[in-house]
Short mmCIF file of C-alpha atoms in Angstrom, two decimals:
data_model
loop_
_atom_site.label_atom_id
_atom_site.label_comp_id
_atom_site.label_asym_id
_atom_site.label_seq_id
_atom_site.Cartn_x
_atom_site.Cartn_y
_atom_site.Cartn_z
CA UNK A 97 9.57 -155.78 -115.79
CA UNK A 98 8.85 -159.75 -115.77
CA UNK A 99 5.63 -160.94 -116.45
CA UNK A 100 3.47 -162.47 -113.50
CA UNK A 101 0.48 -165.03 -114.47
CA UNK A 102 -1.82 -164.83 -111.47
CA UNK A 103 -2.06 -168.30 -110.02
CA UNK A 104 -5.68 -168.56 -110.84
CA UNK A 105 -5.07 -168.38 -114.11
CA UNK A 106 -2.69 -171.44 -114.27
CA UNK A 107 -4.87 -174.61 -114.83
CA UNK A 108 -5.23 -178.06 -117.06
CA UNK A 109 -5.51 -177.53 -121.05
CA UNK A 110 -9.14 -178.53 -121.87
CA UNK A 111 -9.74 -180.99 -125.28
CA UNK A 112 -11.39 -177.57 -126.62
CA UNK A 113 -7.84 -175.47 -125.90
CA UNK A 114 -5.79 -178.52 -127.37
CA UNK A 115 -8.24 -178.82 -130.40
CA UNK A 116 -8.56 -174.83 -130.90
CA UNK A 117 -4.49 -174.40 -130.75
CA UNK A 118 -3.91 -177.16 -133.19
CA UNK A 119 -6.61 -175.79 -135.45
CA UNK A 120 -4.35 -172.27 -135.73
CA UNK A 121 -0.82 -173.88 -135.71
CA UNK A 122 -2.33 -175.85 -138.70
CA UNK A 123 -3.65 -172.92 -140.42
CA UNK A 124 -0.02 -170.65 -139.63
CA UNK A 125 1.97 -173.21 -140.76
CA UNK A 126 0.94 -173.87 -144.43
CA UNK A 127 0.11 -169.73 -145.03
CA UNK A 128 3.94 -169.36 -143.84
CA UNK A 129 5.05 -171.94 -146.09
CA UNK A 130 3.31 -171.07 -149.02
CA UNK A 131 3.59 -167.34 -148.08
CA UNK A 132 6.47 -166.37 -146.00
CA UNK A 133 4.06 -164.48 -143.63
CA UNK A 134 0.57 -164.73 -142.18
CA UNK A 135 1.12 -167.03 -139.05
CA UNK A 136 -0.19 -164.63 -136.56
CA UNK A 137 -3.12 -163.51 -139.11
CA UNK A 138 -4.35 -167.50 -139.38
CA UNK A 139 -3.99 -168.25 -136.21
CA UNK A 140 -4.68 -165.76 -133.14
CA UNK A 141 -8.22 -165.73 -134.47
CA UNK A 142 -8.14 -169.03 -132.94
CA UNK A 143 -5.78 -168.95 -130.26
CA UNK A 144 -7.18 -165.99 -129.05
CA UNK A 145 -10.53 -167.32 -128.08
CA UNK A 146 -8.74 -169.62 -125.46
CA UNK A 147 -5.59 -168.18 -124.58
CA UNK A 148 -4.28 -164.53 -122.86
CA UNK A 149 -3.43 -162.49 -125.38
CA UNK A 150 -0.01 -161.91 -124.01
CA UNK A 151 -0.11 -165.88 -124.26
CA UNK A 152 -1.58 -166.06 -127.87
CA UNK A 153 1.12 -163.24 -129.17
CA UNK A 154 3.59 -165.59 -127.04
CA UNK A 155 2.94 -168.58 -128.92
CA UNK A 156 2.05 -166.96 -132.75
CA UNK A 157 6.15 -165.48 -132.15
CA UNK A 158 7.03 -169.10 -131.34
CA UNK A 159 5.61 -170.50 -134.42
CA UNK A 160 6.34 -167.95 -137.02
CA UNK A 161 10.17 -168.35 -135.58
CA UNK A 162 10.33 -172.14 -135.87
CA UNK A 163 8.15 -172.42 -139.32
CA UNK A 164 10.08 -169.51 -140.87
CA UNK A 165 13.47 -170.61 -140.73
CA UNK A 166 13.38 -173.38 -143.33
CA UNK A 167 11.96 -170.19 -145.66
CA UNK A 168 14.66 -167.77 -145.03
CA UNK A 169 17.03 -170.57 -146.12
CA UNK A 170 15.89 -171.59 -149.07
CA UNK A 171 15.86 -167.46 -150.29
CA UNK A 172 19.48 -166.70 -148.87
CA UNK A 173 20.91 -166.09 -151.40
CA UNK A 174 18.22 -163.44 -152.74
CA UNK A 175 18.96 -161.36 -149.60
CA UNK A 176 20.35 -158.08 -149.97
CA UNK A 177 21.67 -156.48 -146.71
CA UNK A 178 21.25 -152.91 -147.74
CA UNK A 179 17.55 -153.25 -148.87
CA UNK A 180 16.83 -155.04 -145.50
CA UNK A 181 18.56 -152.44 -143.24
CA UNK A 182 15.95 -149.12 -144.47
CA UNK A 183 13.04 -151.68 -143.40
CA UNK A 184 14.78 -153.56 -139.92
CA UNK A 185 16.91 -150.29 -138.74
CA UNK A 186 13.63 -148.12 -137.78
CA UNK A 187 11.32 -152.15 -136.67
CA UNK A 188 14.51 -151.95 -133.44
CA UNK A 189 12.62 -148.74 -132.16
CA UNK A 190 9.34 -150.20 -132.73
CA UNK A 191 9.40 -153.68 -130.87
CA UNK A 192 10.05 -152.10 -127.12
CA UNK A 193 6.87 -149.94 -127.83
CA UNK A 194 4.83 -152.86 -129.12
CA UNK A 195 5.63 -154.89 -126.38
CA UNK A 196 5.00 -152.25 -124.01
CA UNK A 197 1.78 -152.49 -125.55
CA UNK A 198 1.16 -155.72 -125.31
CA UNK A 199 1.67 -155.48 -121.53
CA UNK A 200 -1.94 -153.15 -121.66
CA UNK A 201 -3.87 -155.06 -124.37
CA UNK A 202 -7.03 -156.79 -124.02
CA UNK A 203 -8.39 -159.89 -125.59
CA UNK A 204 -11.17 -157.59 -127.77
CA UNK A 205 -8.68 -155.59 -129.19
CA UNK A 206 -6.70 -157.60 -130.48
CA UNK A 207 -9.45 -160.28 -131.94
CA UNK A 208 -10.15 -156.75 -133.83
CA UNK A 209 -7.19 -156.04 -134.85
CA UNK A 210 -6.49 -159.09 -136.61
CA UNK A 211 -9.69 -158.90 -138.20
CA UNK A 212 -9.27 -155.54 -139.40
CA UNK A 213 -6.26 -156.99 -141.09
CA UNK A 214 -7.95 -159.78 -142.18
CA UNK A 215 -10.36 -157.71 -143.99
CA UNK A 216 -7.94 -155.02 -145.27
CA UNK A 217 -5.91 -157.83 -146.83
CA UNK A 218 -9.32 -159.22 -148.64
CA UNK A 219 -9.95 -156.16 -150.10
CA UNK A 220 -6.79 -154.83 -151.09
CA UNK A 221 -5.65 -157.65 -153.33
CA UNK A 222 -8.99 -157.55 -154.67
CA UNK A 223 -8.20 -153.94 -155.94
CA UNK A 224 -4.61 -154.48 -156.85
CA UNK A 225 -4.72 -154.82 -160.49
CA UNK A 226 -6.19 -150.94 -160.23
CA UNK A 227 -3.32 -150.30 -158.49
CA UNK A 228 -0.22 -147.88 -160.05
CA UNK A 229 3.20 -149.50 -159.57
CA UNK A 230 5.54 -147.68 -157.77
CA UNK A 231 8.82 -147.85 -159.18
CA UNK A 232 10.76 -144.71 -157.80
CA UNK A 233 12.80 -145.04 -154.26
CA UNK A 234 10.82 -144.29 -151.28
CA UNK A 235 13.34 -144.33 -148.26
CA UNK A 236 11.02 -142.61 -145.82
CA UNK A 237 8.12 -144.80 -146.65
CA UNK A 238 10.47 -147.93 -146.33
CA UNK A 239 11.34 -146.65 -142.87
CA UNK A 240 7.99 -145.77 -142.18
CA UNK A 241 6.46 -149.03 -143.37
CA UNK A 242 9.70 -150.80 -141.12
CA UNK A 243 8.99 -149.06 -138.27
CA UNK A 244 4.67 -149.91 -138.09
CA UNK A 245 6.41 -153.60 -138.76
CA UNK A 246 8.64 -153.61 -135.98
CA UNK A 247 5.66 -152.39 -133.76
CA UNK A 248 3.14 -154.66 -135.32
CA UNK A 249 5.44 -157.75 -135.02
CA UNK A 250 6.23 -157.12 -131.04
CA UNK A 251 2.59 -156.08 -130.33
CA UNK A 252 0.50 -159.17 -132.22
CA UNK A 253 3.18 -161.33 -134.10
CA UNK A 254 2.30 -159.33 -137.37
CA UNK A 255 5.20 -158.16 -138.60
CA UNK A 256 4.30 -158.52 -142.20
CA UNK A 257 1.58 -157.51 -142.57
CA UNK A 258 2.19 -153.60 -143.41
CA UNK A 259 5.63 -154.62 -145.55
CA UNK A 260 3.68 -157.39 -147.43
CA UNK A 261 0.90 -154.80 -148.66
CA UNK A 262 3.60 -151.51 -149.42
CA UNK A 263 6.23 -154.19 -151.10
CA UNK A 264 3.36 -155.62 -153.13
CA UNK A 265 3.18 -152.33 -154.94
CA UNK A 266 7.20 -152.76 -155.99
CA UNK A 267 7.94 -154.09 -159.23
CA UNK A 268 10.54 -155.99 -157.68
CA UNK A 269 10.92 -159.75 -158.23
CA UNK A 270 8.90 -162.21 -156.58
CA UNK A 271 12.31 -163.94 -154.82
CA UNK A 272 13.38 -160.80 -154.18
CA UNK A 273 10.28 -159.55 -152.37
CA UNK A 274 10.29 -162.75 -150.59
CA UNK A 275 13.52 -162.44 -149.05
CA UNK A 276 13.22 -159.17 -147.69
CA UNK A 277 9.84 -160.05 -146.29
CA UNK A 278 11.31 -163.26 -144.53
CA UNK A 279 14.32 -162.11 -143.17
CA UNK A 280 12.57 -158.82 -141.85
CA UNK A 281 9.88 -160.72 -140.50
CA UNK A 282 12.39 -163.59 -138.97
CA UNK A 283 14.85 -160.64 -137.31
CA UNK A 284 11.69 -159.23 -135.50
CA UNK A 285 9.97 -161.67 -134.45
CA UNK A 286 13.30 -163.42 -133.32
CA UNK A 287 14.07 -160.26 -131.06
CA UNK A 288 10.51 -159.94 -129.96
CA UNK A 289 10.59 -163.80 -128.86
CA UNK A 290 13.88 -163.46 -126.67
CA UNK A 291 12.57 -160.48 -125.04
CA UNK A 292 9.58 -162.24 -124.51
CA UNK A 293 11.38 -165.16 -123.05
CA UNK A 294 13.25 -162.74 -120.76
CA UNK A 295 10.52 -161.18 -118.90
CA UNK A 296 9.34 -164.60 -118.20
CA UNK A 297 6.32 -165.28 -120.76
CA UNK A 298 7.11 -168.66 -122.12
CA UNK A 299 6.13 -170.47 -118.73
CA UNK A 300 4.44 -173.96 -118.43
CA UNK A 301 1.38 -172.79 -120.19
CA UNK A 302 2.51 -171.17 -123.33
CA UNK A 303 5.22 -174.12 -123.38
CA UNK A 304 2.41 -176.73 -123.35
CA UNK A 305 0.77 -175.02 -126.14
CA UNK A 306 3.67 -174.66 -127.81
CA UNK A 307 4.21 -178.38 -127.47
CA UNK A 308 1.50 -178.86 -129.50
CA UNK A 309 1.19 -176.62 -131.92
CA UNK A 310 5.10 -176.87 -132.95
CA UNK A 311 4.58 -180.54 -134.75
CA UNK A 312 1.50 -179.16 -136.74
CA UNK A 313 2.39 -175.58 -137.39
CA UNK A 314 5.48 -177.80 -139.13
CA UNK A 315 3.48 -180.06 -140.74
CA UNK A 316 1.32 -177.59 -142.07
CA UNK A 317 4.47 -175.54 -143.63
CA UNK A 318 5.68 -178.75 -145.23
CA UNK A 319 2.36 -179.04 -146.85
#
């Protein structure tokens, strides 16, 4: 099924939009690049509050592609397939449903959504220290935790958001960590964009925002 914008809905980009998108882009693109993650979670907040969701999602997918690429390559070589497969094999059945999701979601619930994430990330790493390590393999869980990424990352761009809080409990090195996070997020997001793209989402709208959040959102991961 393509996507339709109804023709009402199609008008000029205010100062307020231009100054609201650039505000997020800025904000998404130095968390990925000091991060890996997070573009969706700094910006939608934002984008949300003058954009379609379906156009918000759109756009944070966009962004987290183009800033995330110069961060996968600079952890290549930390990459290990096998690792990456327990997390991205079960995130292929989750991106259909979260962008059949999408389809049906509201601006509300989704400004709640990332909030609830927002908050849940505040206090968790507040209470990490308390937290056991887990050191033993967990294949299920990895799965699991793959799967809600997969979803997550088709539904509101926030693909790492579960994986950054379960891998955070790994004693696994810090490059190490990073790499899986990147490339998992980078192969979802990637496949949610193209389908995106195919049922015709990334019109004149989203491309105009995209026009101008792309220089800062790149700025901002430089930074």
């Amino acid at each position: 099924m393509r996507y339709h914008r109804p023709v009402a809905q199609t008008e000029t980009m205010s100062v307020e939009a231009i100054l609201f998108i650039a505000t997020g882009a800025a904000f998404a693109g130095f968390v990925n690049g000091l991060a890996g993650f997070g573009t969706a979670l700094f910006s939608l907040g934002w984008w949300l509050q003058v954009m379609d969701p379906i156009d918000a999602v759109a756009l944070a997918l966009a962004i987290s592609v183009l800033t995330g690429f110069q961060g996968v390559w600079i952890v290549r070589q930390e990459i290990e397939p096998r690792r990456l497969a327990v997390f991205l094999l079960p995130a292929f059945i989750g991106i259909p449903i979260g962008l059949s999701l999408l389809d049906r979601l509201s601006p509300e619930p989704l400004k709640l959504l990332v909030g609830g994430f927002l908050l849940a990330y505040g206090l968790f790493f507040s209470l990490r220290r308390n937290l056991p390590a887990i050191t033993r393999p967990m294949p299920l869980i990895d799965g699991v935790v793959g799967f809600l990424g997969g979803l997550l990352g088709a539904l509101a761009s926030l693909s790492g958001a579960i994986p950054t809080i379960w891998l955070s409990l790994r004693p696994w090195p810090k490059a190490k960590t990073r790499a899986l996070l990147q490339s998992f997020n980078m192969t979802v997001l990637t496949i949610s964009t193209i389908l995106l793209a195919f049922k015709g989402v990334y019109d004149s709208n989203v491309l105009l925002a995209l026009a101008i959040a792309t220089p800062v959102a790149l700025a901002g991961a430089q930074v």
